Amino acid sequence: MGKEAALALVNNAALLISLAVIYSALYIRFKKEKLLLQKIISGLLLGVIALAVMMNSWELSPGVVFDTRSVVLSLTGLYFGFIPSIITVIMTSAIRILMGGSGAAVGVSVIICSATTGLLWRYRRRKVLHQMTLVELYLFGIVVHLIMLFCMFFLPDDPRKAFFSITAVPVMLVYPIATALTGWAMSNKEAQLKGEEAAHELALARKRLAAIVEASPVPIISLDMGYNVTEWNQAAEKVFGWKRSEVIGKPLPIVPEEDIKTHKDLTEKTLSGDYQKGTLLIRERKDGSKVVVRLHNATIFNEEGKPEGILGILEDVTIQQEAERALKESEMRFRELYTNMNIGVAIYKVGENDEVVFLDMNPAGCRITEVSRDAIVGRRVEEVFPGIMEIGLYDIIIQVYKSGLSQRLPLKKYKDNRIAFWTDNYVYRHGKDEIVVIFEDVTQREKTLEELERRVKERTAELETANKELESFVYSVSHDLRAPLRAIKGFAQIISERYSGALPPEAGRYFNYIISAGENMSALIQNLLDYSRLGRAALNIERVSLAQAVDKALDTLASKVKEERGKVTVEGTLHFVEADAALLNRILVNLIENALTYHVPERPPEINISSMREDGYVFLTVKDNGIGIDRKFYKKIFEIFQRLHSAEDYPGTGIGLAIVRKCVDLMGGEIFLESTPGEGSAFSIKLKEALNK
C-alpha cells in the first residue's frame, strides 16, 4: 500500500478527529437553539470535512480514489440525522462526479450507502446514542464497510481486481476501527454533555419546585428523619401563624399534645409506604385556635433510594368542614320538617312526553291522600290520582315545569272513586326536571267556614228582622206619643193662659214646667222619628256641591245664628262630593247647630267651614271655638241619648251626633273628631270626591 496510502490514512484520521470536535462543539451545544438552521450549518460543515477527506484521497488507479468518506458519511447519518446527511451527500456526490473517472458511479453509491446505513442505525437506536458501546460502534463500522466492499464489485475489472488485491484488507482492518474510535469519542462527549444537561435540568427543577412550594396556596411542610421541620412555605405561615425562621430545624409545632402519639404513628406508616391521602386531622395555630386540615403526605428519598424525610401537604378545610356540618344540620332539620309537618309534599319528575311520575311523598301527604309511599313511587300521577286532570293540577305542573315560574292552584275539591277532600296547592320547580307540590287538606276548615257562613246568615237575618221590628216599634211609639203629648202641652198652655190670675204663683210655675217639658219631649220624639227613618228610604248618591249644601244649611239656621250672635266663615273653595243631598244637609245642620249651642256664654260662637282633597276623597271640616270635648268621650258622644251636660246647661236630646254618624255611615264615609276642652272642636267628614262631568 506504500507510504502515500499511509499518509492518506493519517490525514483522514485527523479529519475524523476534527469531525468529533465539530460534533461536540457545535451540534450538541446548540441543540436547543434554532434546530433547522443548526442542522443546515452542521450539514455544510460536515460536507466541508467530507470534501477535505476526498481532497486527501489516495488514487488506487486512474479514476479510482481511496479515502475515508464512508466513515464520515456513516457517522454523519448516525449522529447528525437526516438533514445534515442529505447536505453532506449532495456535496460529496457532486465533487465525486466532478472528479470523474471510471469509479465515479461506484463512489457516489458508496456515499449514499454509507449515509443510509448511518441513518438506519440511528433509527434503530431511537437517538439514544450516548449509550452505544465500543463493540457496537466497531460492529457498525464493519457493516458500513462490508456494504462498501459490495459496491466495489461494480468497478471495472482492473480497478476491482486491484482494490480487492491491494486495498480491501487494509480497509476492513483500519476503517471499522477508525469508525469505532471516532464514534466512541462522540458518544463519550454526548454522554458528558447529557450529564451536564441533566444536572442543569435538575438544578432548574429544584428551583422550580422551590418556587412552586413557596407560591403554593396550601401549606407544604417537610420533616427530616428526626421529625424536625426542613421546609415551611408561606401558606404554612399564613395558616398556622409561625414564621419560617421560628420552625426550621425544630419539632413540628402544630401537633396538639394529645395527638402526638397519633402523629408519630402516621409518620411511621408513611415511612413504611402507607401514605396518607386526604386524612382529616385537627391541628393548632400559634394563637392556640384549632384548624381542620386534610393531609396528603409521602416519603422523600435520597439519591441512593433511602428515606431522608417526609413531605406533607395540608389543606385548610376548617371553613369547608363548618359549611358541611351546617349543611348536614340544615338537611337534618329539613328532613325532620319534611317528615313531621302536617302539610303534604309531593315530588314529581317530568319525563318525555310530559309524563309526570312520583319521586316521593312525605308522611303527611300519604296520610291526607290515603296512600303509602312505596305504592306510588315510580307510578304516573294520573294512575294514582285520576281526578288531578279535572281540578287542573296536572296542567299547572306542566306549566311550572316549562316556565320555571311558581304557581298556586286556588282552593279546589279533589274527588275520585276513592277519596274526596278540599285542598290548596302550591307548585314550584326544583332543579331541571323535578316539580314539588305542597298541598293542605282544608276540608274541615271549609266545613267550619260553611257552618259559620250559615250561622252568620241566620244571625244577620235575625238581626235585620229585630232591627226592623225595633225601628217599627220606635216609629210607632214615637208616632203614637205625639198626639197625647200635644194634648198635654195644649191643655197646659190653655190653663196657664186662661186661669193664670186664678192660680197661685206656684201653680203657674208648675204649668210652665209642664209646657217646657212637653216641648223637650216633642223635640225628642221628632228626633227619634228622624233617626228611625234614616235608611228606610233609598239613597240617592249624586254629585253634590258642598258650597250649595253649606248655604242651604245656613239658611235653615239663620235665626239661630242671629240669636247666638254667631259668626260663620267659609275658608277656601268647597269641593264636590258623591253624597245624598238630604243626608248631607242633615249632617251640616246638626254640626252647625251644635257649634252654635255648645259655646262659652261670654264668647260668641265662631264657626269655620272648609274642605280638602286627598287621594280621591274630600274632607269636610266644621270647626268651632266652643266648650270642647275631652278625648275620653270621643266615641260616647256619637251614641244615641248620650249627653255630656245637663239640659239646664245646654238644651238638646242627645240624638243629634248619633244622627250625624248614621248619615255618614249610610253614605260610606267616615267621621273624625279633634277637640281641646275650653278651646273648641273640629268635626271632619270623609266622603268620596265627585269627578267633573
XYZ file of C-alpha atoms in Angstrom:
693
model
C 0.000 0.000 0.000
C 3.043 2.257 0.465
C 3.941 5.494 2.163
C 1.413 7.527 0.162
C -1.528 5.382 1.318
C -0.374 5.517 4.943
C -0.129 9.338 4.748
C -3.673 9.446 3.333
C -4.905 7.343 6.268
C -3.213 9.681 8.775
C -4.770 12.759 7.099
C -8.167 11.129 7.046
C -7.806 10.125 10.740
C -7.005 13.730 11.613
C -10.107 14.845 9.737
C -12.160 12.227 11.613
C -10.930 13.697 14.917
C -11.986 17.149 13.690
C -15.416 15.625 12.934
C -15.774 14.582 16.605
C -14.689 18.079 17.718
C -17.279 19.772 15.483
C -19.960 17.357 16.747
C -19.270 18.169 20.403
C -18.578 21.872 19.902
C -21.426 22.805 17.602
C -24.171 20.240 17.231
C -24.731 19.239 20.860
C -24.098 22.654 22.414
C -26.585 24.351 20.168
C -29.136 21.562 20.182
C -31.760 23.657 21.953
C -31.411 26.607 19.587
C -32.915 27.031 16.149
C -32.959 23.418 15.123
C -33.349 23.711 11.329
C -30.664 26.383 10.933
C -28.370 24.377 13.195
C -28.842 21.246 11.063
C -28.154 23.124 7.837
C -24.978 24.654 9.250
C -23.895 21.269 10.613
C -24.544 19.673 7.218
C -22.451 22.316 5.438
C -19.545 21.929 7.890
C -19.714 18.147 7.657
C -19.787 18.463 3.881
C -16.627 20.570 4.022
C -14.939 17.913 6.181
C -16.026 15.204 3.771
C -14.651 17.275 0.845
C -11.390 17.716 2.740
C -11.240 13.939 3.190
C -11.845 13.449 -0.526
C -9.171 16.032 -1.421
C -6.684 13.991 0.594
C -7.535 10.721 -1.165
C -5.156 8.041 -2.408
C -5.537 7.114 -6.051
C -5.545 3.375 -6.446
C -5.677 3.549 -10.272
C -6.708 6.190 -12.778
C -10.267 7.248 -11.877
C -10.375 5.068 -8.729
C -9.640 7.014 -5.490
C -9.371 5.768 -1.929
C -10.449 7.921 1.119
C -12.436 7.759 4.385
C -15.613 9.354 3.091
C -17.506 6.205 4.108
C -16.513 6.788 7.730
C -17.503 10.456 7.559
C -20.845 9.830 5.887
C -21.864 6.844 8.047
C -21.090 8.742 11.264
C -22.905 11.793 9.858
C -26.029 9.693 9.338
C -25.655 8.048 12.757
C -25.010 11.156 14.875
C -26.351 14.126 12.896
C -29.541 12.851 11.299
C -31.352 13.303 8.025
C -30.883 16.959 7.017
C -27.098 17.187 7.625
C -26.709 13.797 5.903
C -28.604 14.927 2.805
C -26.477 18.101 2.560
C -23.256 16.134 3.004
C -24.357 13.504 0.455
C -25.206 16.168 -2.127
C -21.880 17.999 -1.652
C -19.718 14.851 -1.743
C -21.648 13.307 -4.623
C -21.240 16.476 -6.679
C -17.494 16.573 -6.042
C -17.113 12.901 -6.843
C -18.940 13.336 -10.129
C -16.740 16.335 -10.992
C -13.625 14.268 -10.201
C -14.785 11.817 -12.872
C -13.103 8.555 -13.702
C -14.314 5.007 -14.046
C -15.089 4.764 -10.351
C -17.343 7.847 -10.126
C -20.615 5.924 -10.113
C -19.345 3.445 -7.542
C -18.009 6.349 -5.442
C -21.427 8.021 -5.421
C -23.098 4.731 -4.460
C -20.621 4.335 -1.566
C -21.536 7.863 -0.393
C -25.272 7.130 -0.481
C -24.995 3.677 1.092
C -22.745 4.884 3.936
C -25.081 7.746 4.868
C -28.147 5.499 4.590
C -26.587 2.862 6.844
C -25.868 5.519 9.473
C -29.463 6.834 9.313
C -30.949 3.336 9.591
C -28.733 2.542 12.593
C -29.722 5.853 14.178
C -33.410 4.996 13.708
C -32.892 1.578 15.320
C -31.165 3.190 18.345
C -34.034 5.745 18.701
C -31.469 8.532 19.162
C -30.064 7.140 22.469
C -26.567 7.469 21.024
C -24.610 8.164 24.183
C -25.326 4.619 25.356
C -23.569 2.952 22.367
C -20.663 0.714 23.361
C -17.298 0.459 21.591
C -18.175 -3.034 20.397
C -21.440 -1.813 18.854
C -19.587 1.028 17.109
C -16.979 -1.409 15.759
C -19.769 -3.662 14.516
C -21.360 -0.594 12.917
C -18.044 0.165 11.128
C -17.814 -3.408 9.830
C -21.388 -3.259 8.450
C -20.693 0.067 6.698
C -17.534 -1.138 5.059
C -18.904 -4.526 4.098
C -21.567 -2.588 2.166
C -18.737 -0.508 0.672
C -16.938 -3.723 -0.394
C -20.153 -4.905 -2.031
C -20.307 -1.659 -4.024
C -16.729 -2.288 -5.249
C -17.912 -5.322 -7.183
C -19.402 -2.850 -9.671
C -15.972 -1.350 -10.589
C -14.431 -2.210 -13.941
C -12.370 -5.416 -13.926
C -8.898 -3.967 -13.498
C -9.745 -1.464 -10.720
C -11.866 -4.111 -8.997
C -9.039 -6.661 -9.044
C -6.591 -4.029 -7.822
C -8.894 -2.958 -4.990
C -9.533 -6.450 -3.677
C -5.879 -7.429 -4.024
C -4.357 -4.276 -2.539
C -6.932 -2.254 -0.545
C -9.753 -4.482 0.688
C -7.901 -5.977 3.632
C -6.458 -2.668 4.986
C -9.838 -1.023 4.644
C -11.564 -3.732 6.649
C -8.813 -3.637 9.239
C -8.399 0.127 9.662
C -11.732 1.750 8.788
C -14.054 -0.131 11.242
C -11.546 0.663 13.996
C -11.434 4.320 12.908
C -15.228 4.364 12.812
C -15.473 2.839 16.307
C -12.894 5.171 17.856
C -14.397 8.315 16.310
C -17.945 7.252 17.278
C -16.760 6.326 20.776
C -15.315 9.829 21.199
C -18.618 11.301 20.074
C -20.636 9.048 22.407
C -18.460 9.893 25.395
C -18.750 13.589 24.647
C -22.531 13.290 24.237
C -22.800 11.315 27.471
C -20.792 14.007 29.243
C -22.978 16.739 27.851
C -26.098 14.726 28.647
C -24.909 14.526 32.226
C -24.276 18.270 32.298
C -27.711 18.876 30.840
C -29.271 16.521 33.387
C -27.500 18.300 36.239
C -28.595 21.658 34.836
C -32.183 20.420 34.428
C -32.100 19.006 37.941
C -30.970 22.371 39.306
C -33.719 24.127 37.342
C -36.248 21.559 38.520
C -35.201 22.147 42.103
C -35.603 25.901 41.636
C -38.981 25.403 40.019
C -40.046 23.049 42.794
C -38.895 25.543 45.419
C -40.848 28.298 43.657
C -43.937 26.091 43.414
C -43.673 25.145 47.072
C -43.271 28.770 48.124
C -46.125 30.013 45.910
C -48.449 27.143 46.762
C -51.814 28.288 48.205
C -51.796 25.325 50.610
C -49.289 24.651 53.407
C -46.372 22.401 52.377
C -44.174 21.111 55.192
C -41.266 18.654 55.135
C -39.601 16.853 58.037
C -36.266 15.078 58.362
C -35.882 11.635 59.876
C -35.720 13.221 63.326
C -39.174 14.761 62.700
C -37.707 18.282 62.627
C -39.025 20.832 60.127
C -36.941 21.270 56.959
C -39.461 23.141 54.797
C -42.211 25.613 55.781
C -43.761 27.670 52.974
C -45.639 30.974 53.079
C -49.038 29.254 53.093
C -47.971 27.384 56.251
C -47.020 30.710 57.841
C -50.414 32.152 56.921
C -52.493 29.195 58.107
C -50.629 28.289 61.300
C -49.125 31.632 62.333
C -45.461 30.624 62.870
C -42.753 32.270 60.715
C -40.377 30.020 58.784
C -37.448 31.143 60.911
C -39.334 30.052 64.044
C -39.809 26.419 62.998
C -36.935 25.367 60.683
C -34.815 22.728 62.443
C -37.298 22.359 65.266
C -40.044 19.792 66.027
C -43.364 20.326 64.255
C -45.280 22.827 66.450
C -48.785 22.345 65.056
C -49.493 18.930 66.605
C -51.704 19.179 69.748
C -50.230 17.489 72.779
C -52.994 14.917 72.896
C -52.305 13.939 69.225
C -48.512 13.465 69.444
C -48.739 9.677 69.542
C -51.179 9.611 66.616
C -48.842 11.914 64.684
C -45.879 9.547 65.222
C -47.979 6.559 64.148
C -48.969 8.353 60.917
C -45.342 9.273 60.266
C -44.175 5.665 60.724
C -46.927 4.440 58.400
C -45.811 6.942 55.772
C -42.177 5.808 56.020
C -43.356 2.225 55.540
C -45.178 3.225 52.336
C -48.698 3.669 53.736
C -49.170 7.254 52.527
C -51.980 9.444 53.832
C -54.347 10.652 51.109
C -56.921 13.128 52.417
C -56.764 12.171 56.114
C -58.629 14.736 58.262
C -56.701 15.974 61.294
C -57.075 18.638 63.979
C -54.030 20.897 64.276
C -53.195 24.032 66.299
C -52.366 27.575 65.277
C -49.838 29.745 67.079
C -52.672 31.557 68.883
C -53.984 28.249 70.245
C -57.027 28.027 67.973
C -57.847 24.801 66.163
C -57.715 24.228 62.423
C -59.033 21.258 60.457
C -56.608 20.062 57.761
C -56.720 17.380 55.092
C -53.303 15.654 54.996
C -51.566 14.281 51.889
C -48.024 13.041 52.537
C -45.236 10.898 51.079
C -41.689 9.775 51.853
C -38.719 11.772 50.500
C -35.892 9.556 49.185
C -32.233 10.487 48.583
C -30.177 9.602 45.506
C -29.457 6.184 46.923
C -33.175 5.468 47.320
C -33.131 5.636 51.081
C -35.730 7.650 53.071
C -34.461 11.020 54.189
C -37.667 12.721 55.265
C -41.399 13.221 54.850
C -43.265 15.731 52.682
C -46.735 16.792 53.788
C -49.390 18.884 52.043
C -52.005 20.169 54.496
C -55.164 21.649 53.056
C -57.039 24.004 55.416
C -60.640 22.744 55.309
C -61.892 24.412 58.505
C -64.435 26.601 56.711
C -65.408 23.738 54.424
C -65.954 21.425 57.403
C -68.056 24.049 59.151
C -70.072 24.554 55.967
C -70.551 20.793 55.555
C -71.604 20.483 59.187
C -74.057 23.361 58.788
C -75.331 21.759 55.581
C -75.856 18.433 57.317
C -77.679 20.139 60.168
C -79.801 22.038 57.657
C -80.560 18.840 55.768
C -81.452 17.133 59.046
C -83.782 19.974 60.015
C -85.353 19.899 56.569
C -85.787 16.142 56.755
C -87.414 16.423 60.196
C -89.669 19.193 58.932
C -90.466 17.231 55.777
C -91.276 14.130 57.829
C -93.193 15.716 60.698
C -95.061 18.606 59.060
C -98.850 18.409 58.762
C -98.851 19.743 55.205
C -98.466 17.307 52.321
C -95.454 17.478 49.991
C -95.329 15.512 46.738
C -92.237 15.422 44.497
C -92.633 14.549 40.828
C -90.280 14.017 37.897
C -91.370 15.178 34.460
C -90.052 12.992 31.663
C -90.592 12.602 27.960
C -93.996 13.447 26.517
C -94.776 15.402 29.706
C -95.090 12.210 31.735
C -95.346 13.077 35.447
C -94.046 10.349 37.758
C -93.933 10.211 41.577
C -90.477 10.501 43.167
C -91.538 10.912 46.778
C -94.301 11.996 49.160
C -93.967 12.879 52.833
C -95.954 11.102 55.582
C -98.491 13.940 55.864
C -99.202 13.737 52.140
C -99.647 9.972 52.361
C -101.999 10.403 55.310
C -104.079 13.057 53.538
C -104.374 11.083 50.297
C -104.621 7.669 51.999
C -101.761 6.062 50.054
C -98.388 4.579 51.019
C -95.120 5.946 49.666
C -93.964 2.548 48.383
C -97.223 2.102 46.480
C -96.869 5.326 44.450
C -93.128 5.918 43.824
C -92.349 5.398 40.148
C -96.000 5.491 39.065
C -97.643 8.126 36.881
C -99.618 10.688 38.843
C -102.824 10.193 36.868
C -102.762 6.497 37.728
C -102.725 7.221 41.450
C -104.975 10.308 41.426
C -107.201 10.263 38.324
C -109.075 13.386 39.466
C -105.942 15.522 39.074
C -106.919 16.367 35.497
C -110.359 17.610 36.470
C -109.125 20.128 39.045
C -106.409 21.426 36.666
C -103.404 20.481 38.787
C -101.803 18.402 36.023
C -101.817 21.384 33.655
C -100.316 23.605 36.375
C -97.486 21.079 36.916
C -96.627 21.084 33.200
C -96.769 24.906 33.025
C -94.436 25.272 36.013
C -92.081 22.649 34.554
C -91.807 24.521 31.255
C -91.709 28.090 32.556
C -89.960 27.654 35.896
C -92.440 30.109 37.448
C -94.171 29.004 40.633
C -97.976 28.959 40.670
C -100.800 28.455 43.121
C -103.872 26.426 42.343
C -106.649 28.059 44.415
C -108.920 26.054 46.666
C -110.284 23.029 44.825
C -112.217 19.950 45.819
C -110.380 16.817 44.698
C -112.584 13.790 44.140
C -112.181 10.316 42.672
C -113.686 6.878 43.344
C -111.527 6.507 46.455
C -111.189 9.860 48.283
C -112.615 13.383 48.317
C -111.182 16.433 50.088
C -110.699 20.171 49.728
C -107.104 21.261 49.076
C -104.894 24.273 48.396
C -101.918 23.568 46.092
C -98.618 25.454 45.659
C -96.408 24.272 42.796
C -92.760 25.129 42.091
C -89.870 23.642 40.089
C -86.848 22.136 41.810
C -83.862 21.630 39.538
C -84.397 20.940 35.846
C -86.990 18.206 35.863
C -88.405 17.945 39.394
C -91.704 19.511 40.462
C -92.723 19.980 44.089
C -96.404 20.294 45.038
C -97.256 21.468 48.546
C -100.856 20.800 49.472
C -103.044 21.097 52.545
C -106.229 19.305 53.469
C -108.655 22.134 54.297
C -111.797 20.013 54.267
C -112.546 20.579 57.952
C -111.811 24.278 57.606
C -114.182 24.545 54.677
C -116.884 22.704 56.604
C -116.346 25.060 59.547
C -116.481 28.097 57.255
C -119.639 26.824 55.652
C -121.193 26.326 59.077
C -120.056 29.805 60.178
C -121.406 31.369 56.990
C -124.725 29.620 57.569
C -124.868 30.839 61.144
C -123.834 34.357 60.139
C -126.552 34.462 57.531
C -129.100 33.217 60.039
C -127.928 35.673 62.688
C -127.844 38.515 60.184
C -131.371 37.721 59.113
C -132.436 37.631 62.774
C -130.705 40.956 63.470
C -132.221 42.536 60.393
C -135.636 41.347 61.495
C -135.007 42.600 65.030
C -133.773 45.950 63.730
C -136.777 46.336 61.522
C -139.055 45.423 64.405
C -137.171 47.822 66.684
C -137.343 50.614 64.129
C -141.037 49.927 63.624
C -141.539 49.917 67.357
C -139.650 53.191 67.798
C -141.534 54.736 64.911
C -144.871 53.523 66.254
C -144.173 54.601 69.815
C -142.841 57.955 68.703
C -145.779 58.490 66.377
C -148.346 57.390 68.937
C -146.848 59.585 71.658
C -147.159 62.751 69.649
C -150.959 63.009 69.926
C -151.263 62.708 73.762
C -148.179 64.877 74.145
C -149.752 67.614 72.024
C -152.901 67.350 74.181
C -150.929 67.653 77.417
C -148.913 70.593 76.151
C -152.015 72.258 74.660
C -154.196 71.950 77.764
C -151.361 73.097 79.963
C -150.932 76.211 77.812
C -154.703 76.889 77.902
C -154.855 76.590 81.708
C -151.751 78.721 82.076
C -153.094 81.458 79.793
C -156.828 81.469 80.809
C -156.540 80.866 84.525
C -153.251 82.500 85.300
C -154.938 85.045 87.524
C -156.936 82.492 89.472
C -153.980 80.208 90.124
C -151.407 80.707 92.814
C -147.964 81.783 91.515
C -146.510 78.385 92.356
C -149.151 76.588 90.246
C -148.376 78.878 87.293
C -144.687 77.996 87.578
C -145.526 74.293 87.527
C -147.657 74.709 84.413
C -144.661 76.417 82.747
C -142.538 73.390 83.668
C -145.144 71.132 82.079
C -145.127 73.188 78.888
C -141.271 73.240 78.729
C -141.065 69.526 79.363
C -143.658 68.908 76.669
C -141.613 70.913 74.159
C -138.482 68.933 75.033
C -140.443 65.706 74.783
C -141.798 66.758 71.423
C -138.267 67.501 70.147
C -137.036 64.143 71.438
C -139.888 62.273 69.731
C -139.188 64.129 66.478
C -135.511 63.216 66.662
C -136.422 59.610 67.377
C -138.663 59.594 64.336
C -135.908 61.145 62.244
C -133.350 58.581 63.479
C -135.669 55.631 62.838
C -136.491 56.892 59.346
C -132.793 57.052 58.342
C -132.001 54.210 55.972
C -135.616 53.386 55.243
C -135.658 55.418 52.062
C -133.361 54.529 49.149
C -130.171 56.589 48.945
C -129.770 58.997 46.070
C -125.998 59.291 45.673
C -125.170 62.066 43.259
C -122.672 64.822 42.591
C -123.326 67.433 45.293
C -121.731 70.854 45.696
C -120.539 71.403 49.255
C -120.848 75.143 48.746
C -124.573 74.827 47.949
C -125.109 72.344 50.802
C -123.468 74.748 53.285
C -125.563 77.696 52.022
C -128.777 75.670 52.423
C -127.852 74.640 55.979
C -127.030 78.246 56.923
C -130.366 79.412 55.533
C -132.105 76.873 57.780
C -130.161 78.091 60.823
C -130.148 81.808 60.020
C -132.327 82.749 63.019
C -130.227 80.554 65.331
C -127.034 82.203 64.095
C -128.514 85.636 64.726
C -129.896 84.648 68.132
C -126.480 83.332 69.316
C -124.622 86.245 67.680
C -122.556 83.673 65.840
C -120.062 84.192 63.019
C -119.791 81.599 60.240
C -116.931 81.748 57.659
C -116.196 79.531 54.703
C -112.466 79.061 54.051
C -111.213 78.459 50.532
C -113.073 76.594 47.829
C -115.581 73.937 48.791
C -115.376 70.872 46.537
C -117.880 68.463 45.040
C -118.626 65.081 46.654
C -120.653 61.976 45.908
C -123.442 62.065 48.524
C -127.128 62.029 49.277
C -128.085 65.724 49.374
C -130.720 65.245 52.126
C -128.386 63.311 54.413
C -125.564 65.810 53.785
C -127.914 68.691 54.691
C -128.923 66.923 57.919
C -125.187 66.423 58.798
C -124.369 70.101 58.224
C -127.439 71.371 60.117
C -126.698 69.200 63.162
C -122.965 70.060 63.259
C -123.511 73.819 62.820
C -126.424 73.820 65.289
C -124.244 72.030 67.885
C -121.469 74.566 67.310
C -123.990 77.414 67.926
C -125.358 75.703 71.036
C -122.254 74.439 72.873
C -120.252 77.603 73.294
C -118.899 79.545 76.251
C -121.668 82.013 77.342
C -119.397 85.047 77.360
C -117.785 84.100 73.994
C -119.921 84.324 70.820
C -119.616 81.213 68.626
C -117.241 81.333 65.671
C -117.592 78.610 63.065
C -115.126 77.851 60.227
C -116.151 75.556 57.348
C -113.546 74.200 54.857
C -112.792 71.235 52.612
C -109.641 69.455 51.431
C -108.974 66.883 48.722
C -106.720 63.855 49.298
C -106.320 60.588 47.314
C -109.756 60.750 45.683
C -111.600 61.830 48.838
C -112.847 65.140 50.251
C -112.586 66.039 53.949
C -115.351 68.494 55.000
C -114.432 70.170 58.319
C -116.695 72.162 60.664
C -114.567 73.855 63.318
C -115.807 75.930 66.271
C -114.490 77.791 69.322
C -116.906 76.139 71.733
C -116.526 74.341 75.038
C -114.639 71.374 73.505
C -114.836 67.662 74.313
C -112.479 65.532 76.392
C -110.782 62.745 74.390
C -112.253 60.007 76.569
C -115.761 60.953 75.344
C -114.963 60.876 71.594
C -116.798 57.604 70.996
C -119.549 58.145 73.551
C -120.915 61.347 72.004
C -121.856 59.526 68.771
C -124.104 57.069 70.627
C -127.847 57.735 70.898
C -129.165 59.517 74.020
C -125.604 60.322 75.178
C -125.199 63.788 76.695
C -122.198 65.288 78.440
C -124.120 68.209 80.004
C -127.455 68.706 81.726
C -130.463 70.152 79.895
C -130.358 73.171 82.220
C -126.807 73.988 80.978
C -127.239 73.186 77.303
C -130.506 72.172 75.596
C -130.649 69.050 73.422
C -131.867 65.477 73.171
C -128.566 63.567 72.793
C -129.524 62.241 69.374
C -128.000 64.827 67.014
C -124.486 63.386 66.701
C -125.910 59.845 66.525
C -127.918 61.009 63.502
C -124.756 62.559 62.008
C -122.853 59.299 62.473
C -125.633 57.228 60.918
C -125.905 59.557 57.916
C -122.139 59.322 57.323
C -122.218 55.528 57.577
C -125.101 55.277 55.122
C -123.083 57.217 52.522
C -119.975 55.034 53.072
C -117.978 57.823 54.672
C -116.066 58.341 57.908
C -116.206 60.941 60.666
C -113.257 62.229 62.710
C -113.036 64.475 65.751
C -110.281 66.671 67.119
C -111.070 68.745 70.191
C -109.457 70.649 73.030
C -111.624 71.301 76.122
C -112.236 75.007 76.561
C -110.936 75.889 73.074
C -113.240 74.196 70.565
C -113.855 71.164 68.363
C -113.327 70.199 64.711
C -115.585 67.554 63.084
C -114.310 66.198 59.735
C -116.451 64.174 57.321
C -114.648 61.984 54.729
C -116.636 61.477 51.508
C -115.678 60.302 48.048
C -114.758 63.133 45.673
C -117.079 63.668 42.717
C -115.316 63.887 39.351
C -116.072 66.716 36.964
C -118.704 65.925 34.370
